[in-house]
Amino acid sequence: MDNVIMQEKPILSVRNLQKKFGQNEVLKNISTDIYKGEKVVIVGASGSGKSTFLRCLNCLEDPTGGQIIFDDVDIADRRVNINVHRQNMGMVFQQFNLFNNKTVLENIMLAPYLIHGKKFKKERKSQNKADKKLLKEAREAGNLEKYQSILERISQRNRVSYRQICKEKAMELLRRIGLEDKAKAYPSTLSGGQKQRVAIVRALAMNPKVMLFDEPTSALDPEMVGEVLNLIKEVADEGMTMVIVTHEMGFAREVGTRVIFMDEGVIAEQGTPSEVFDTPKNPRTKQFLNAVL
């Protein structure tokens, strides 16, 4: 693993994570650190706890025990407002989870507008208040040039609509994935690959610090898998921190900086893609890879 990455403080630190559903212990005291810029790929047989582990990272599943430290906050602590921290952790699901009653453009715009719109208006009000004080001082000093300059600055600021800012960013993201012409379309008219690409850029619209992918290609027809994996590779190449649950072993080898093999609720083995795929040490890892490769 990259030494530079390892020298940094973890962006996510998991300590003794447990998850039980009734008497069924799905996660058993898992501990690991995830560093900025890492692409951690999680593989393993169905039922090994991969997706549960991923969903616990942003508390879509409430952990039964343990800690998840994200930005120096234990988000597994139920006293923490998890919604604040989820804003910095994008999630892409198997089944897309797009809003079918909203257009593609509206799907991408919705979260940034609702979450950051109030903050934008508050900051604009504060800036205008400060400028109005300067405006008064310029008028009293008889400095017409400065007065006109401040007045124009306030006017320009007030002409900016945060909805328009969100729309422009959403259109930029749609252009990136070649779906600009689908902006006014509804999700029901898209192919599975198109839906998943929209779901990915919808998560990116929030400028997250970490992206979580829960088997992002498992619901796709085989011919659509490539276009989604290519987009994830692009995002990875830009330096995004990622945790990806996948059955695509070739993709895991190519994109991952670290591979975690899970078995029966524990991390049975982890290492670089070369270490895990070429020279696995755990007998269960060897058995799994022999079956899927």
Tab-separated table of C-alpha atoms in Angstrom:
chain	number	residue	atom	x	y	z
A	1	MET	CA	0.000	0.000	0.000
A	2	ASP	CA	1.096	3.555	-0.680
A	3	ASN	CA	3.342	4.761	2.169
A	4	VAL	CA	2.022	8.312	1.819
A	5	ILE	CA	-1.505	7.069	2.421
A	6	MET	CA	-0.422	5.039	5.443
A	7	GLN	CA	1.279	8.004	7.092
A	8	GLU	CA	-1.948	9.989	7.173
A	9	LYS	CA	-4.650	9.819	9.797
A	10	PRO	CA	-7.436	7.393	8.801
A	11	ILE	CA	-10.520	9.013	7.313
A	12	LEU	CA	-12.536	6.080	8.690
A	13	SER	CA	-11.504	3.995	11.674
A	14	VAL	CA	-13.558	0.929	12.588
A	15	ARG	CA	-13.052	-0.601	16.021
A	16	ASN	CA	-14.584	-3.885	17.238
A	17	LEU	CA	-17.644	-3.482	15.029
A	18	GLN	CA	-20.466	-5.890	15.803
A	19	LYS	CA	-23.850	-6.388	14.208
A	20	LYS	CA	-26.497	-8.854	15.317
A	21	PHE	CA	-29.912	-9.561	13.853
A	22	GLY	CA	-31.606	-11.290	16.761
A	23	GLN	CA	-29.321	-14.175	17.683
A	24	ASN	CA	-27.558	-14.086	14.323
A	25	GLU	CA	-24.166	-12.388	14.680
A	26	VAL	CA	-23.410	-11.058	11.187
A	27	LEU	CA	-20.324	-8.957	12.049
A	28	LYS	CA	-17.890	-10.145	14.704
A	29	ASN	CA	-15.560	-7.516	16.197
A	30	ILE	CA	-14.282	-6.084	12.918
A	31	SER	CA	-11.469	-3.535	13.131
A	32	THR	CA	-9.827	-1.746	10.206
A	33	ASP	CA	-8.653	1.703	9.102
A	34	ILE	CA	-9.470	3.355	5.790
A	35	TYR	CA	-7.186	6.148	4.598
A	36	LYS	CA	-7.825	9.101	2.330
A	37	GLY	CA	-7.430	8.109	-1.314
A	38	GLU	CA	-7.696	4.375	-0.651
A	39	LYS	CA	-9.877	2.148	-2.822
A	40	VAL	CA	-10.845	-0.653	-0.453
A	41	VAL	CA	-12.575	-3.505	-2.255
A	42	ILE	CA	-14.507	-6.042	-0.181
A	43	VAL	CA	-15.032	-9.532	-1.586
A	44	GLY	CA	-16.399	-12.772	-0.215
A	45	ALA	CA	-19.188	-15.281	-0.539
A	46	SER	CA	-22.845	-14.295	-0.220
A	47	GLY	CA	-23.797	-14.049	3.440
A	48	SER	CA	-20.272	-13.277	4.642
A	49	GLY	CA	-21.321	-9.836	5.978
A	50	LYS	CA	-19.931	-7.617	3.190
A	51	SER	CA	-23.028	-5.499	2.537
A	52	THR	CA	-23.910	-5.313	6.237
A	53	PHE	CA	-20.413	-4.019	6.973
A	54	LEU	CA	-20.746	-1.388	4.240
A	55	ARG	CA	-24.186	-0.278	5.460
A	56	CYS	CA	-22.856	0.002	9.001
A	57	LEU	CA	-20.153	2.432	7.833
A	58	ASN	CA	-22.768	5.165	7.384
A	59	CYS	CA	-25.159	3.671	9.956
A	60	LEU	CA	-27.868	2.636	7.521
A	61	GLU	CA	-27.624	-0.395	9.782
A	62	ASP	CA	-27.147	0.528	13.436
A	63	PRO	CA	-24.118	-1.324	14.813
A	64	THR	CA	-24.768	-3.553	17.814
A	65	GLY	CA	-21.381	-2.641	19.238
A	66	GLY	CA	-18.062	-0.985	18.450
A	67	GLN	CA	-17.001	2.367	17.045
A	68	ILE	CA	-16.905	3.979	13.610
A	69	ILE	CA	-14.745	7.104	13.758
A	70	PHE	CA	-15.354	9.456	10.821
A	71	ASP	CA	-13.888	12.963	10.892
A	72	ASP	CA	-12.956	12.443	14.571
A	73	VAL	CA	-16.566	11.622	15.514
A	74	ASP	CA	-17.889	8.222	16.564
A	75	ILE	CA	-20.880	8.070	14.242
A	76	ALA	CA	-21.953	4.749	15.803
A	77	ASP	CA	-22.834	6.742	18.933
A	78	ARG	CA	-26.619	7.123	18.738
A	79	ARG	CA	-26.424	10.588	20.276
A	80	VAL	CA	-24.669	11.804	17.108
A	81	ASN	CA	-26.770	13.377	14.341
A	82	ILE	CA	-25.838	10.851	11.675
A	83	ASN	CA	-27.539	12.841	8.893
A	84	VAL	CA	-24.898	15.564	9.217
A	85	HIS	CA	-22.112	13.050	8.618
A	86	ARG	CA	-23.910	11.186	5.839
A	87	GLN	CA	-23.644	14.370	3.786
A	88	ASN	CA	-19.923	13.601	3.459
A	89	MET	CA	-20.372	9.906	2.657
A	90	GLY	CA	-21.959	9.077	-0.699
A	91	MET	CA	-23.736	5.741	-1.111
A	92	VAL	CA	-24.544	3.852	-4.313
A	93	PHE	CA	-26.928	0.910	-3.964
A	94	GLN	CA	-27.567	-2.249	-5.944
A	95	GLN	CA	-31.062	-1.128	-6.978
A	96	PHE	CA	-30.225	2.506	-7.899
A	97	ASN	CA	-32.775	4.047	-5.444
A	98	LEU	CA	-33.641	6.939	-7.773
A	99	PHE	CA	-36.831	8.930	-7.190
A	100	ASN	CA	-39.154	7.726	-9.951
A	101	ASN	CA	-41.446	10.770	-9.665
A	102	LYS	CA	-38.595	13.184	-10.383
A	103	THR	CA	-36.626	13.768	-13.556
A	104	VAL	CA	-32.989	12.760	-13.863
A	105	LEU	CA	-31.967	16.406	-13.388
A	106	GLU	CA	-34.179	16.786	-10.298
A	107	ASN	CA	-32.741	13.569	-8.803
A	108	ILE	CA	-29.224	15.009	-8.980
A	109	MET	CA	-30.181	18.500	-7.792
A	110	LEU	CA	-32.421	17.555	-4.886
A	111	ALA	CA	-29.979	16.774	-2.052
A	112	PRO	CA	-27.492	19.613	-2.710
A	113	TYR	CA	-30.336	22.131	-2.949
A	114	LEU	CA	-32.168	20.978	0.193
A	115	ILE	CA	-29.055	20.525	2.321
A	116	HIS	CA	-26.859	23.428	1.200
A	117	GLY	CA	-29.501	25.931	0.019
A	118	LYS	CA	-30.248	27.338	3.482
A	119	LYS	CA	-26.548	27.711	4.224
A	120	PHE	CA	-26.066	29.553	0.928
A	121	LYS	CA	-28.891	32.004	1.738
A	122	LYS	CA	-27.587	32.555	5.263
A	123	GLU	CA	-24.084	33.318	3.987
A	124	ARG	CA	-25.471	35.676	1.343
A	125	LYS	CA	-27.510	37.530	3.963
A	126	SER	CA	-24.400	37.903	6.145
A	127	GLN	CA	-22.316	39.175	3.197
A	128	ASN	CA	-25.020	41.648	2.220
A	129	LYS	CA	-25.239	42.923	5.791
A	130	ALA	CA	-21.482	43.573	5.837
A	131	ASP	CA	-21.598	45.266	2.414
A	132	LYS	CA	-24.510	47.492	3.432
A	133	LYS	CA	-22.400	48.781	6.302
A	134	LEU	CA	-19.606	49.550	3.830
A	135	LEU	CA	-22.178	51.142	1.535
A	136	LYS	CA	-23.244	53.524	4.292
A	137	GLU	CA	-19.624	54.434	5.035
A	138	ALA	CA	-18.907	55.108	1.346
A	139	ARG	CA	-21.983	57.316	1.038
A	140	GLU	CA	-21.097	59.305	4.163
A	141	ALA	CA	-17.534	59.731	2.882
A	142	GLY	CA	-18.842	60.900	-0.492
A	143	ASN	CA	-16.909	58.157	-2.301
A	144	LEU	CA	-19.248	57.618	-5.248
A	145	GLU	CA	-16.960	55.171	-7.064
A	146	LYS	CA	-16.715	52.883	-4.053
A	147	TYR	CA	-20.444	53.255	-3.387
A	148	GLN	CA	-21.308	52.143	-6.944
A	149	SER	CA	-18.862	49.232	-6.756
A	150	ILE	CA	-20.367	47.884	-3.535
A	151	LEU	CA	-23.894	48.391	-4.846
A	152	GLU	CA	-23.076	46.369	-7.979
A	153	ARG	CA	-21.498	43.618	-5.873
A	154	ILE	CA	-24.675	43.315	-3.780
A	155	SER	CA	-26.800	43.327	-6.927
A	156	GLN	CA	-24.744	40.578	-8.578
A	157	ARG	CA	-24.841	38.461	-5.444
A	158	ASN	CA	-28.629	38.765	-5.204
A	159	ARG	CA	-29.032	37.711	-8.838
A	160	VAL	CA	-27.385	34.351	-8.133
A	161	SER	CA	-29.901	31.570	-7.522
A	162	TYR	CA	-28.670	28.535	-5.616
A	163	ARG	CA	-31.133	26.417	-7.563
A	164	GLN	CA	-29.408	27.580	-10.744
A	165	ILE	CA	-26.006	26.715	-9.281
A	166	CYS	CA	-27.268	23.199	-8.470
A	167	LYS	CA	-28.778	22.868	-11.938
A	168	GLU	CA	-25.548	23.887	-13.663
A	169	LYS	CA	-23.533	21.390	-11.621
A	170	ALA	CA	-26.072	18.639	-12.291
A	171	MET	CA	-25.915	19.324	-16.040
A	172	GLU	CA	-22.124	19.266	-15.883
A	173	LEU	CA	-22.266	15.834	-14.237
A	174	LEU	CA	-24.743	14.582	-16.839
A	175	ARG	CA	-22.442	15.773	-19.623
A	176	ARG	CA	-19.624	13.869	-17.971
A	177	ILE	CA	-21.524	10.575	-18.248
A	178	GLY	CA	-22.976	11.320	-21.683
A	179	LEU	CA	-26.569	11.644	-20.496
A	180	GLU	CA	-27.172	15.369	-20.941
A	181	ASP	CA	-30.056	14.570	-23.301
A	182	LYS	CA	-31.772	12.597	-20.494
A	183	ALA	CA	-32.001	15.561	-18.087
A	184	LYS	CA	-35.777	15.867	-18.407
A	185	ALA	CA	-36.411	12.124	-18.647
A	186	TYR	CA	-37.748	10.011	-15.789
A	187	PRO	CA	-35.806	7.041	-14.376
A	188	SER	CA	-38.367	4.553	-15.709
A	189	THR	CA	-37.248	5.389	-19.262
A	190	LEU	CA	-33.559	4.636	-18.601
A	191	SER	CA	-31.623	1.404	-18.943
A	192	GLY	CA	-30.121	-0.171	-15.822
A	193	GLY	CA	-26.658	1.063	-16.726
A	194	GLN	CA	-27.955	4.604	-17.237
A	195	LYS	CA	-29.800	4.522	-13.893
A	196	GLN	CA	-26.682	3.409	-12.049
A	197	ARG	CA	-24.514	6.083	-13.679
A	198	VAL	CA	-27.089	8.702	-12.658
A	199	ALA	CA	-27.069	7.272	-9.109
A	200	ILE	CA	-23.272	7.617	-8.999
A	201	VAL	CA	-23.189	11.243	-10.142
A	202	ARG	CA	-26.102	12.036	-7.815
A	203	ALA	CA	-23.852	10.935	-4.935
A	204	LEU	CA	-20.926	12.917	-6.371
A	205	ALA	CA	-23.068	16.072	-6.505
A	206	MET	CA	-22.746	16.301	-2.718
A	207	ASN	CA	-18.920	16.438	-2.926
A	208	PRO	CA	-18.498	13.539	-0.482
A	209	LYS	CA	-15.241	12.652	1.253
A	210	VAL	CA	-15.936	8.924	0.890
A	211	MET	CA	-17.977	6.906	-1.610
A	212	LEU	CA	-19.558	3.580	-0.643
A	213	PHE	CA	-20.613	1.163	-3.389
A	214	ASP	CA	-22.785	-1.834	-2.526
A	215	GLU	CA	-22.426	-4.295	-5.427
A	216	PRO	CA	-23.115	-1.519	-7.978
A	217	THR	CA	-23.307	-3.889	-10.975
A	218	SER	CA	-25.217	-6.836	-9.491
A	219	ALA	CA	-28.609	-5.670	-10.816
A	220	LEU	CA	-27.323	-4.927	-14.332
A	221	ASP	CA	-27.470	-6.923	-17.542
A	222	PRO	CA	-23.956	-8.124	-18.478
A	223	GLU	CA	-23.586	-5.692	-21.388
A	224	MET	CA	-24.260	-2.732	-19.069
A	225	VAL	CA	-21.685	-3.646	-16.414
A	226	GLY	CA	-18.728	-2.145	-18.299
A	227	GLU	CA	-20.115	1.385	-18.571
A	228	VAL	CA	-20.748	1.556	-14.823
A	229	LEU	CA	-17.355	0.088	-13.889
A	230	ASN	CA	-15.629	2.544	-16.229
A	231	LEU	CA	-17.300	5.469	-14.461
A	232	ILE	CA	-16.247	4.137	-11.049
A	233	LYS	CA	-12.682	3.771	-12.360
A	234	GLU	CA	-12.736	7.413	-13.518
A	235	VAL	CA	-13.871	8.573	-10.071
A	236	ALA	CA	-11.199	6.379	-8.457
A	237	ASP	CA	-8.500	7.866	-10.689
A	238	GLU	CA	-9.490	11.347	-9.458
A	239	GLY	CA	-8.484	10.373	-5.913
A	240	MET	CA	-11.853	9.661	-4.312
A	241	THR	CA	-11.736	7.479	-1.202
A	242	MET	CA	-13.872	4.416	-1.901
A	243	VAL	CA	-15.168	1.295	-0.194
A	244	ILE	CA	-16.605	-1.103	-2.760
A	245	VAL	CA	-18.425	-4.398	-2.244
A	246	THR	CA	-18.254	-6.317	-5.517
A	247	HIS	CA	-18.297	-9.744	-7.155
A	248	GLU	CA	-16.262	-8.410	-10.095
A	249	MET	CA	-12.831	-9.869	-9.334
A	250	GLY	CA	-11.087	-8.334	-12.366
A	251	PHE	CA	-12.409	-4.932	-11.351
A	252	ALA	CA	-11.304	-5.495	-7.746
A	253	ARG	CA	-7.786	-6.319	-8.900
A	254	GLU	CA	-7.591	-3.310	-11.230
A	255	VAL	CA	-9.118	-0.593	-9.039
A	256	GLY	CA	-8.406	-1.684	-5.482
A	257	THR	CA	-5.453	-0.418	-3.491
A	258	ARG	CA	-6.465	-2.919	-0.806
A	259	VAL	CA	-8.650	-6.009	-0.954
A	260	ILE	CA	-10.528	-7.307	2.090
A	261	PHE	CA	-11.803	-10.883	2.019
A	262	MET	CA	-14.678	-11.429	4.454
A	263	ASP	CA	-15.872	-14.792	5.682
A	264	GLU	CA	-18.561	-15.523	8.269
A	265	GLY	CA	-18.597	-11.988	9.637
A	266	VAL	CA	-14.856	-11.439	10.038
A	267	ILE	CA	-12.000	-10.079	7.936
A	268	ALA	CA	-10.295	-13.355	7.061
A	269	GLU	CA	-7.561	-11.781	4.960
A	270	GLN	CA	-6.554	-8.429	3.522
A	271	GLY	CA	-3.720	-6.973	1.496
A	272	THR	CA	-2.867	-5.544	-1.891
A	273	PRO	CA	-4.714	-7.062	-4.874
A	274	SER	CA	-1.548	-8.964	-5.782
A	275	GLU	CA	-1.168	-10.355	-2.254
A	276	VAL	CA	-4.776	-11.488	-1.953
A	277	PHE	CA	-5.352	-12.752	-5.503
A	278	ASP	CA	-1.925	-14.176	-6.326
A	279	THR	CA	-0.599	-15.391	-2.969
A	280	PRO	CA	-3.532	-15.809	-0.555
A	281	LYS	CA	-2.571	-17.214	2.840
A	282	ASN	CA	-5.915	-18.101	4.394
A	283	PRO	CA	-7.282	-21.492	3.265
A	284	ARG	CA	-10.804	-20.049	3.032
A	285	THR	CA	-9.550	-17.244	0.751
A	286	LYS	CA	-7.886	-19.822	-1.483
A	287	GLN	CA	-11.064	-21.901	-1.616
A	288	PHE	CA	-13.182	-18.843	-2.523
A	289	LEU	CA	-10.813	-17.628	-5.224
A	290	ASN	CA	-10.522	-21.095	-6.759
A	291	ALA	CA	-14.305	-21.116	-7.083
A	292	VAL	CA	-14.719	-17.667	-8.634
A	293	LEU	CA	-11.590	-17.153	-10.757
